[in-house]
Coordinates of C-alpha atoms and ligand atoms in Angstrom, one line a residue:
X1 CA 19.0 11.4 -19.5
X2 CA 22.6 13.0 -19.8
X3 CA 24.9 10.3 -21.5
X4 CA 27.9 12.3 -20.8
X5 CA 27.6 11.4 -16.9
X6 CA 28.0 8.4 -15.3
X7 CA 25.2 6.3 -14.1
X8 CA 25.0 5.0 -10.3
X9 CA 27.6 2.3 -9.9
X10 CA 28.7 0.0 -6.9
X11 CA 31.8 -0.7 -8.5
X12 CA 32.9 3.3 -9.2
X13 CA 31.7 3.5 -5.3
X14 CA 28.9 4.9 -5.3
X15 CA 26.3 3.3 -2.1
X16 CA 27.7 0.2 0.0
X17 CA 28.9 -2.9 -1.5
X18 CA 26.1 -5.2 -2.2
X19 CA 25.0 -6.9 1.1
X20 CA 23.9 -11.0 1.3
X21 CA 20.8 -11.7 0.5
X22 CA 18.4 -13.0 3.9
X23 CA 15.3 -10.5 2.5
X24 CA 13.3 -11.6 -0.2
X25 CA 10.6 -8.3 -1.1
X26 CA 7.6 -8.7 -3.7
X27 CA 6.3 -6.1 -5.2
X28 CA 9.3 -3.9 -6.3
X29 CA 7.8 -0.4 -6.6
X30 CA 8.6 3.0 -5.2
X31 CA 7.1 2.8 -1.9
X32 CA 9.4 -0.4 -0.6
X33 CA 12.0 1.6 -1.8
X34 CA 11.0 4.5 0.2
X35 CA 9.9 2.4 3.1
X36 CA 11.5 -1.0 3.9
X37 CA 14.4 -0.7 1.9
X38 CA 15.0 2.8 3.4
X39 CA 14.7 1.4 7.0
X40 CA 16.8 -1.4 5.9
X41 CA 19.8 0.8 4.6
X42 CA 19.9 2.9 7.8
X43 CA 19.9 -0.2 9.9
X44 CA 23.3 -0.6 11.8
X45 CA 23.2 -4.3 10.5
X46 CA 22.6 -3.7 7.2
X47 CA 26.1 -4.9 6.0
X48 CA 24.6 -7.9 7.1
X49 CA 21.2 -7.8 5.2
X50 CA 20.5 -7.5 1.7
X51 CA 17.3 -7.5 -0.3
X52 CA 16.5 -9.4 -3.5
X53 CA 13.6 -7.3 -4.9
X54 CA 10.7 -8.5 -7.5
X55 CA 8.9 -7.3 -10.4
X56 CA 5.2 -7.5 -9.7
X57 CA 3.6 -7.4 -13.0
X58 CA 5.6 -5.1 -14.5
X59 CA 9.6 -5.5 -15.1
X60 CA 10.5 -2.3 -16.2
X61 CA 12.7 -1.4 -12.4
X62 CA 14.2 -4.2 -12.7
X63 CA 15.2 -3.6 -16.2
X64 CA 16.3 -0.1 -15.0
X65 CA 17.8 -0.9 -11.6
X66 CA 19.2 -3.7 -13.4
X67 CA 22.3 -2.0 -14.8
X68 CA 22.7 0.3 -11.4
X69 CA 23.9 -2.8 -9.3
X70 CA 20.1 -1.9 -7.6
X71 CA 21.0 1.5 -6.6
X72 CA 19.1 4.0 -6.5
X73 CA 18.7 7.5 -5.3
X74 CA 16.1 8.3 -2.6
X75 CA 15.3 12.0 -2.9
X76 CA 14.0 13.3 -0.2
X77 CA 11.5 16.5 -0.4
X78 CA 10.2 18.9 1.7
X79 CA 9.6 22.8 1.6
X80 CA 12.5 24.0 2.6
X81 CA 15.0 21.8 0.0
X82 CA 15.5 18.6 -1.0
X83 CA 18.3 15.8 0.2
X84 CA 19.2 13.2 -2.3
X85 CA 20.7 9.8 -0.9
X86 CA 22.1 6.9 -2.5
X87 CA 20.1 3.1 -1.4
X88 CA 22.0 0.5 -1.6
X89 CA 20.0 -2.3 0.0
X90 CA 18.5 -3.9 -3.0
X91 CA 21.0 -6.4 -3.6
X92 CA 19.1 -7.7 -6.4
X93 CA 16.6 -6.9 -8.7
X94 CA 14.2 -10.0 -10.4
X95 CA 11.3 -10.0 -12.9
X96 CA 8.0 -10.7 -11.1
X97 CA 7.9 -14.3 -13.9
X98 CA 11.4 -15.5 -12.8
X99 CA 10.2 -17.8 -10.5
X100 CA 13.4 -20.1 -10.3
X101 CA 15.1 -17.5 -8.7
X102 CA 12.3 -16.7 -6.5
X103 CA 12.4 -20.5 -5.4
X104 CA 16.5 -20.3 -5.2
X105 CA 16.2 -17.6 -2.6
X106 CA 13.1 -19.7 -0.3
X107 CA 15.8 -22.7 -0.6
X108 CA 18.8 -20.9 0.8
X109 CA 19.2 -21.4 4.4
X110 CA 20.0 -17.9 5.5
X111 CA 16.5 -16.1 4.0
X112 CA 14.7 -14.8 6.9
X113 CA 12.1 -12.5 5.8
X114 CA 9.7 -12.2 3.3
X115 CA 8.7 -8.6 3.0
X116 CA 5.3 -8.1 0.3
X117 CA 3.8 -5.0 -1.4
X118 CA 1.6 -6.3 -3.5
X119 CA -1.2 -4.0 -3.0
X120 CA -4.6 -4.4 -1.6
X121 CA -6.0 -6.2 -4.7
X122 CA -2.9 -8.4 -4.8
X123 CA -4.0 -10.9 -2.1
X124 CA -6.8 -11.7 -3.8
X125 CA -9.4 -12.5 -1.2
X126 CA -12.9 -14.1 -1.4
X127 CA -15.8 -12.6 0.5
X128 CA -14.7 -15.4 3.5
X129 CA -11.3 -13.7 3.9
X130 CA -9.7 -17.0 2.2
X131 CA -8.5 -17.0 -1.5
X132 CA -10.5 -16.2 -4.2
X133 CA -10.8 -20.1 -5.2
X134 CA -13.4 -18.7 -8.4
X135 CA -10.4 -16.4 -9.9
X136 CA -8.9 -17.7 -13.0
X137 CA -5.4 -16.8 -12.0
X138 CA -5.9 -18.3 -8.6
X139 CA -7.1 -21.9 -10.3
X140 CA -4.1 -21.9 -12.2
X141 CA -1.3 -21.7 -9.5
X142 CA -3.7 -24.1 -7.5
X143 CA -3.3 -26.4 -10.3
X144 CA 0.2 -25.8 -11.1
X145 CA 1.1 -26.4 -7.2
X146 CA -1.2 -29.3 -7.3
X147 CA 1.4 -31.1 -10.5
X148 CA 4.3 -29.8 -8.6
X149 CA 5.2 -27.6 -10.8
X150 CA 6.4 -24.8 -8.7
X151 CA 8.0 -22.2 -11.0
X152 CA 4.4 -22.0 -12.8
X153 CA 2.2 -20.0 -10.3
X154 CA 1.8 -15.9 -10.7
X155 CA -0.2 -14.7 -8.1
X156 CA 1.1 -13.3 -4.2
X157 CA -0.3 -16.3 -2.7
X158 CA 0.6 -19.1 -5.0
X159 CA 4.7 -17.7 -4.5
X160 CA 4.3 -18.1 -0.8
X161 CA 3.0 -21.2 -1.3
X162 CA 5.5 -22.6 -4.2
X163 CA 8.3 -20.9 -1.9
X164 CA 7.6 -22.8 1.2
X165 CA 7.2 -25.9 -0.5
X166 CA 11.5 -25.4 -1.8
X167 CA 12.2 -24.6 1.0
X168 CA 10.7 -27.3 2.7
X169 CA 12.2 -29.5 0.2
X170 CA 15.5 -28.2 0.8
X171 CA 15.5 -28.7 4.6
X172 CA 15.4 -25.2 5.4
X173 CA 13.5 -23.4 8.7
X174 CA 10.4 -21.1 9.1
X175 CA 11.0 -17.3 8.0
X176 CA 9.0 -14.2 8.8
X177 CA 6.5 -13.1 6.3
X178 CA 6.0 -9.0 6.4
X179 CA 3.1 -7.6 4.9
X180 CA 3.6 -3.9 4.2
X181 CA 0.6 -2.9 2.2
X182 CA -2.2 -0.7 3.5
X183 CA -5.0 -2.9 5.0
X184 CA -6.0 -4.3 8.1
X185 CA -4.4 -6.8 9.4
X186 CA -2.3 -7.8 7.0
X187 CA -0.3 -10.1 7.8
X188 CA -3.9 -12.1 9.1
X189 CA -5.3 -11.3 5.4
X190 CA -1.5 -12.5 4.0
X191 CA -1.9 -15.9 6.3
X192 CA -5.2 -16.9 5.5
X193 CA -4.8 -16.6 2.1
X194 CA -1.8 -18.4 2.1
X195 CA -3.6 -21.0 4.2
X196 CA -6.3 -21.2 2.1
X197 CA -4.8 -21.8 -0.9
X198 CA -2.0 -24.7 0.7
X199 CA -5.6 -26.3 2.0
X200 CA -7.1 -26.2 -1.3
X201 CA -4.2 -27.9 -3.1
X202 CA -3.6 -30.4 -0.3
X203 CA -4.5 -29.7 3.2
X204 CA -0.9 -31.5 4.4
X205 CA 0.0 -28.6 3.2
X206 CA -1.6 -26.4 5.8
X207 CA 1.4 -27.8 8.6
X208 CA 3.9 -26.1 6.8
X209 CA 2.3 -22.9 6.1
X210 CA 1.8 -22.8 9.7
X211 CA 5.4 -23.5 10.3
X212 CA 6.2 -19.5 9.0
X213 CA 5.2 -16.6 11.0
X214 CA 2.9 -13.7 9.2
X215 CA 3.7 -10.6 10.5
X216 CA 1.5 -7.4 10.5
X217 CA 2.8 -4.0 10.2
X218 CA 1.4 -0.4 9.6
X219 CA 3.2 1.6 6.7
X220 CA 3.6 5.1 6.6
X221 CA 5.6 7.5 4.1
X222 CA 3.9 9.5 1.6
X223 CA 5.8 8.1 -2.2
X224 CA 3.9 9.6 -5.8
X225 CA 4.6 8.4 -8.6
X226 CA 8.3 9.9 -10.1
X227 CA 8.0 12.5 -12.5
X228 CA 10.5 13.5 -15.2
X229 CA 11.4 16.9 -13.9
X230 CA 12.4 14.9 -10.6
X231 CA 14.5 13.1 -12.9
X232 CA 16.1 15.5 -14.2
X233 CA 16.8 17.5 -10.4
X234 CA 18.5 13.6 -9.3
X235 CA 20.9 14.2 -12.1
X236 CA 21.5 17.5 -11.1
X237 CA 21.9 17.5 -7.5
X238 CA 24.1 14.4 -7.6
X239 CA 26.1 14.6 -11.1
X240 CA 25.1 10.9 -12.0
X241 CA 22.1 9.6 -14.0
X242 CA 20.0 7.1 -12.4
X243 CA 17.3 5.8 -14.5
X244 CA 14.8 5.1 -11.4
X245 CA 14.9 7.5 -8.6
X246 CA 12.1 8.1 -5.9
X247 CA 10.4 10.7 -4.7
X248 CA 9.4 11.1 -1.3
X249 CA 8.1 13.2 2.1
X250 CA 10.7 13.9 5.2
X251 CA 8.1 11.4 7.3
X252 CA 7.9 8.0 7.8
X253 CA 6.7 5.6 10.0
X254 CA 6.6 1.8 10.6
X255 CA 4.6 0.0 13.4
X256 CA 5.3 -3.7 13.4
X257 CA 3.9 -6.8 15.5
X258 CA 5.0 -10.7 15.2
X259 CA 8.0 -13.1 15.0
X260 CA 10.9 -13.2 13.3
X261 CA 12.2 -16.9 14.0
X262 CA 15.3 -16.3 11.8
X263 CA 16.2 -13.2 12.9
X264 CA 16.1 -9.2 11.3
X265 CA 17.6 -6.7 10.6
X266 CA 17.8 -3.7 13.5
X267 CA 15.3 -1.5 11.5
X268 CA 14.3 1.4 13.5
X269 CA 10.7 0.7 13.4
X270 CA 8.0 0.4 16.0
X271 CA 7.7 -3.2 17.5
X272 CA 4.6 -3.6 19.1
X273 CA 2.5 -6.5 20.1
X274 CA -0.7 -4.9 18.9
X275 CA -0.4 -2.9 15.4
X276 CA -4.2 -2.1 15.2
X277 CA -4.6 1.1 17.3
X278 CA -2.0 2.7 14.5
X279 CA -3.5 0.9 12.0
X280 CA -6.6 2.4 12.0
X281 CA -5.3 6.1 13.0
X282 CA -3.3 5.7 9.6
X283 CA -5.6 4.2 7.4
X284 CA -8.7 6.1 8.4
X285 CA -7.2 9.6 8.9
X286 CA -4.0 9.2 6.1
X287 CA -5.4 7.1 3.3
X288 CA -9.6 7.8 4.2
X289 CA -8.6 12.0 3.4
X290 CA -6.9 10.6 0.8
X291 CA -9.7 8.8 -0.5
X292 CA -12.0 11.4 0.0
X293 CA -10.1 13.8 -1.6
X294 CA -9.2 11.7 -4.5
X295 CA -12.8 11.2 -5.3
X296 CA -14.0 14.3 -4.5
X297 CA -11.6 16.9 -5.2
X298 CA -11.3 17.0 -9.2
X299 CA -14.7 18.2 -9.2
X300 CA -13.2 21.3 -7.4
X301 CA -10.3 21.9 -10.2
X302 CA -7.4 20.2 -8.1
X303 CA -5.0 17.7 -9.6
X304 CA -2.9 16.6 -6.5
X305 CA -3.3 16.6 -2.8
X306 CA -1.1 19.5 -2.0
X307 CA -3.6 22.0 -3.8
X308 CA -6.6 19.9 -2.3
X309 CA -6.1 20.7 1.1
X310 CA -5.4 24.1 0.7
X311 CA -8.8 24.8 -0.5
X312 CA -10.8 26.0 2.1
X313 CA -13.8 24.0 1.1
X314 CA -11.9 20.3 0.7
X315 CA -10.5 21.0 3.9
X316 CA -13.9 21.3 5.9
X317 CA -14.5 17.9 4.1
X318 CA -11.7 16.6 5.6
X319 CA -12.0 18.1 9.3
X320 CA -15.6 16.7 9.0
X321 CA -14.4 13.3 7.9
X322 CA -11.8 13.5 10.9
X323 CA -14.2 14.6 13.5
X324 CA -15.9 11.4 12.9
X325 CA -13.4 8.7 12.2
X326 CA -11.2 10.1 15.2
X327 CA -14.1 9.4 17.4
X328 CA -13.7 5.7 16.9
X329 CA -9.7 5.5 17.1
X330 CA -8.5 3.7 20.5
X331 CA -5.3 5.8 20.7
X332 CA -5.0 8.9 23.2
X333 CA -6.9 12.3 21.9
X334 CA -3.8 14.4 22.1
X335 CA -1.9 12.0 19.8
X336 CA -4.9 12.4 17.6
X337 CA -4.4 16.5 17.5
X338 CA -1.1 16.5 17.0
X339 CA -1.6 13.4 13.7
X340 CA -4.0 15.4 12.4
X341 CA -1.9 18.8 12.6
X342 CA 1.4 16.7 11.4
X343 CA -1.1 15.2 8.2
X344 CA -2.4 18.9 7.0
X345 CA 1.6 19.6 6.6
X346 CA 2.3 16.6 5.1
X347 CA -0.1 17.1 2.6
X348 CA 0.8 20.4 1.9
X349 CA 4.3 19.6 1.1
X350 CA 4.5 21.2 -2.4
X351 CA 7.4 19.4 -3.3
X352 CA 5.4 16.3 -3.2
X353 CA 3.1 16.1 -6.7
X354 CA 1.0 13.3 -5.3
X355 CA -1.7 13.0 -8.1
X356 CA -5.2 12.3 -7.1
X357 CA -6.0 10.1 -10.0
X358 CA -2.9 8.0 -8.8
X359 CA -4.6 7.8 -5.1
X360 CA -8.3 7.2 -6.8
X361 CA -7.0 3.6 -8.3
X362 CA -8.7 1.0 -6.4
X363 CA -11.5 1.7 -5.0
X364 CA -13.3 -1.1 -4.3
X365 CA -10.4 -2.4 -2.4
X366 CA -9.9 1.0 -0.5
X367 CA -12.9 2.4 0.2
X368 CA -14.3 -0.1 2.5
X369 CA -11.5 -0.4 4.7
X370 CA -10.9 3.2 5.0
X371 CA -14.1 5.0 5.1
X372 CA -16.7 2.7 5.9
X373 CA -15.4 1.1 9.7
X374 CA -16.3 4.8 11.1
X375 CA -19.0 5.3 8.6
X376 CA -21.2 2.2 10.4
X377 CA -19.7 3.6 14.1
X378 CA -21.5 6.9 13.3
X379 CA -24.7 5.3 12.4
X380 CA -25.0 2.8 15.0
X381 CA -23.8 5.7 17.3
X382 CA -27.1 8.0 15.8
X383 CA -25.4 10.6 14.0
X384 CA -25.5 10.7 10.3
X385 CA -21.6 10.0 9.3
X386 CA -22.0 12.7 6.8
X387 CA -18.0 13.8 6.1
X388 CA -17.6 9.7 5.6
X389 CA -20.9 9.5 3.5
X390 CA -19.4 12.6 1.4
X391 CA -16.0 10.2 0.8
X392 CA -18.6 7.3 -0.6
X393 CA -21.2 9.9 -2.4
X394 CA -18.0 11.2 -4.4
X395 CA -16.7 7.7 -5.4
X396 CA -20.3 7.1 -6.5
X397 CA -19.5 10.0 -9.0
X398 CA -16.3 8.6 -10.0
X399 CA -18.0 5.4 -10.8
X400 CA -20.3 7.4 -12.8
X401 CA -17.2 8.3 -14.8
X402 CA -17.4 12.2 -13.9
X403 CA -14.0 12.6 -12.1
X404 CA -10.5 11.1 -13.1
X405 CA -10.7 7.6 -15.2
X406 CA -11.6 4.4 -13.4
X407 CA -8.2 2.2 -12.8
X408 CA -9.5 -0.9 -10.7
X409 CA -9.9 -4.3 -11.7
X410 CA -12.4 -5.5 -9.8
X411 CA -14.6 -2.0 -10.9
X412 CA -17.5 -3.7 -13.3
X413 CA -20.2 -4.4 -10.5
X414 CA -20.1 -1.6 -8.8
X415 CA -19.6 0.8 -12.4
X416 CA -22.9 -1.4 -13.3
X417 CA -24.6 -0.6 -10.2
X418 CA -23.9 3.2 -9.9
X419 CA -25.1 3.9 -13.6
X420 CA -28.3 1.8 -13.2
X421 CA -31.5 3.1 -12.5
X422 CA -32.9 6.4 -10.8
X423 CA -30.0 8.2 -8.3
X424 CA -31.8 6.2 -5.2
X425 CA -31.5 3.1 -7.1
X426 CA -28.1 3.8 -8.4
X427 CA -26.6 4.4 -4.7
X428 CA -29.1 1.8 -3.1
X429 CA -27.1 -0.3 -5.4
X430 CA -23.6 0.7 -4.7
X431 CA -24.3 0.5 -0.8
X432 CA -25.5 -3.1 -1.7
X433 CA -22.7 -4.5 -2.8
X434 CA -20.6 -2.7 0.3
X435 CA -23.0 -4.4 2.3
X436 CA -26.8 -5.2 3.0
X437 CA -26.4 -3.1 6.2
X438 CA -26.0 0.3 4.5
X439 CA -28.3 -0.4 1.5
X440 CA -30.9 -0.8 3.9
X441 CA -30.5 2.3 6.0
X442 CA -33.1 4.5 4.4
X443 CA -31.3 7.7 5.8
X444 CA -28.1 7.0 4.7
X445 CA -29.1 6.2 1.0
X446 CA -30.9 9.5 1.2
X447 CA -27.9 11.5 2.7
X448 CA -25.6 10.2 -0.1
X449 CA -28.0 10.5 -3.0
X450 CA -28.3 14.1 -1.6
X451 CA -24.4 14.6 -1.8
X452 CA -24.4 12.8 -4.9
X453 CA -25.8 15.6 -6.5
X454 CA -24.1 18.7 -4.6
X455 CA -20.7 17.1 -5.2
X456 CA -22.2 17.4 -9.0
X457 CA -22.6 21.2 -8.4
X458 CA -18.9 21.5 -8.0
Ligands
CS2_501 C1 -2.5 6.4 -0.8 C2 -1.4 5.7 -0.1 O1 -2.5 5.7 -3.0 C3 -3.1 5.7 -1.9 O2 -4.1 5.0 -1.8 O3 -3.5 6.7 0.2 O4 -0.5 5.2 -1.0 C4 -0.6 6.6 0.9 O5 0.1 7.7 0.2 C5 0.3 5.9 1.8 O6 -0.4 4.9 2.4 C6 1.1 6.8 2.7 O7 1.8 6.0 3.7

């Protein structure tokens, strides 16, 4: 960084002043700050609404944003130039472990919304859809919320919970909880967690989770991780240093659907009262090519998407992968053509260096929401869901350790299962723990088994 300039400031004027807070966000990352707390700075409100933002396990933006009053700068990239703007919506900046003021915010009477991107992993469901009851993390915050002690819990979940119970205790009103991260449903899958967890530490608890609203909402905006060169162009382009900046694509897109009983701010997004018709166009033609590619694609020599799709051969991948999941979307057909055409540029954005090994993380959590839905439609349908089976056949090989390195927590069963045994008993075994359905389809263990191997021939 270049010492000699001065860093982003709200006091030297640089962004708005610092607006109340009524927004608390978990999960301070780049994408919120792409996303909601882009749509929150360009809403004609936003005087009115500011965010306090946490940590999830990690504090180093908060110990960067820390010293920039929460400013940071947005740079926006496309092919033809990029346009850097100041955000000044985060009005605060916490560590994910300072839980008092977490529980300071819930017990203020003007917090309204409770925005989450805690990623798919972070709600930490059991195979019921309820809370993960067996997970060591998820007994502890049920026993701290159990002894009352409220500042002690560390999961998603248990904050909701230890939140609602201040804010009961303070005599303050239901608020809106927003889940922004990339699975279906989600604010269902943020409820019923929630739920679950209030019932297992005292089911008189389950009244005044039920008090709040969940609200669902489909995310869009493509955000890679920052690189230092990108760093370095933020300083350039605006003659400040700013420790933090984000990276992102010209698109975005929000689709929302539920209550807000203490009001919002007047984001510009989509309010709808059914989110899943967008929801599934996203996540199965976005993030299931994204998966597909980030398993398969290394094999082929590419680091990041925007080479990935220009190769001829990655792209018939996709187009095949689309063909199918686009047969199961309920939205029109000629909004399909004209996502599909708008997602081919969007990936091949240059400017963007969205790595593939960043988009691989997760799997377990990803994969069966965005490839396997249309994968089971094209069976039961006849056909043989090969462009889906190709997206599962490459993350067998990932497993297998032959493509970037395996970040995902929950990874160990299924690494067990794809290095076990002869190649049919190594997928057989994979499909098995996706579920007894594929495992036992004979012609689908054959067809990945069979792509298994091709992908292995580059
Ligand atoms: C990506 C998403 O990392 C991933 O899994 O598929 O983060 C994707 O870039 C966003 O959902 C785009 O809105």
């Amino acid at each position: 960084m270049n010492d000699s300039l001065p860093t982003l400031s709200r006091a030297a004027g640089d962004g708005r002043p610092a607006a109340p807070v009524r927004i608390v966000h978990l999960g301070l990352g780049n994408f919120f700050r792409a996303h909601q707390a882009w749509y929150t700075e360009h809403a004609p409100d936003a005087d009115q609404w500011g965010i306090a933002a946490f940590c999830g396990r990690s504090t180093t933006l908060a110990d960067q944003l820390g010293p920039q009053d929460g400013l940071y700068t947005l740079l926006v990239r496309a092919d033809d130039g990029d346009q850097p703007q100041v955000i000044s919506s985060v009005s605060a900046v916490h560590a994910g472990t300072d839980l008092e003021a977490w529980l300071d915010y819930w017990r203020a009477p003007e917090l309204a919304v409770v925005t989450l991107t805690v990623t798919e992993a972070g709600y930490l469901r059991g195979a019921d859809g309820g809370i993960d009851l067996t997970n060591p993390t998820v007994v502890a915050d049920r026993e701290a919320l159990a002894a009352g002690n409220l500042a002690d819990v560390r999961t998603a979940p248990g904050k909701l919970v230890a939140g609602m119970i201040a804010r009961r205790d303070a005599g303050g009103g239901p608020v809106a909880v927003l889940s922004c991260d990339n699975l279906p449903d989600n604010g269902g899958v943020a409820g019923r967690v929630t739920l679950s967890l209030a019932e297992a530490v005292d089911p008189a608890l389950l009244d005044l989770v039920h008090q709040h609203s969940f609200v669902t909402s489909m995310v869009d905006r493509i955000t890679p991780r920052t690189t230092d060169a990108e760093i370095a162009a933020v300083t350039e382009q605006t003659g400040r240093t700013d420790a933090a900046p984000v990276v992102t694509e010209p698109f975005t897109e929000w689709v929302v659907a539920g209550d807000f009983p203490a009001g919002r701010p007047g984001w510009d997004a989509n309010f709808v009262d059914d989110v899943e018709p967008f929801e599934q166009r996203k996540l199965w033609l976005l993030n299931g090519s994204h998966t597909l590619m980030a398993y398969a694609a290394p094999a082929r020599g590419h680091e990041v998407v925007s080479e990935a799709i220009t190769d001829p051969v990655v792209r018939d991948w996709v187009e095949q992968w689309w063909d199918e999941a686009a047969r199961h979307l309920s939205v029109p057909e000629s909004d399909i053509v004209a996502y599909r055409a708008a997602l081919v540029s969007r990936f091949e954005n240059r400017q963007i260096r969205h790595l593939l090994a960043q988009i691989a993380a997760d799997g377990s959590q990803k994969v069966p929401v965005r490839l396997l839905p249309a994968l089971r439609a094209e069976r039961a349908a006849g056909r043989d869901g090969r462009g889906a089976a190709r997206g599962v056949a490459a993350w067998i090989r990932h497993l297998q350790g032959h493509t970037t390195p395996i970040t995902d927590a929950a990874a160990p069963p299924y690494v067990d299962a794809a290095t076990t045994g002869t190649p049919e008993e190594a997928v057989t075994g994979v499909l098995r723990l996706l579920g007894a359905d594929l495992a036992d389809d004979a012609e689908l263990v054959a067809l990945v088994v069979a792509l298994v191997e091709e992908l292995g021939q580059g």
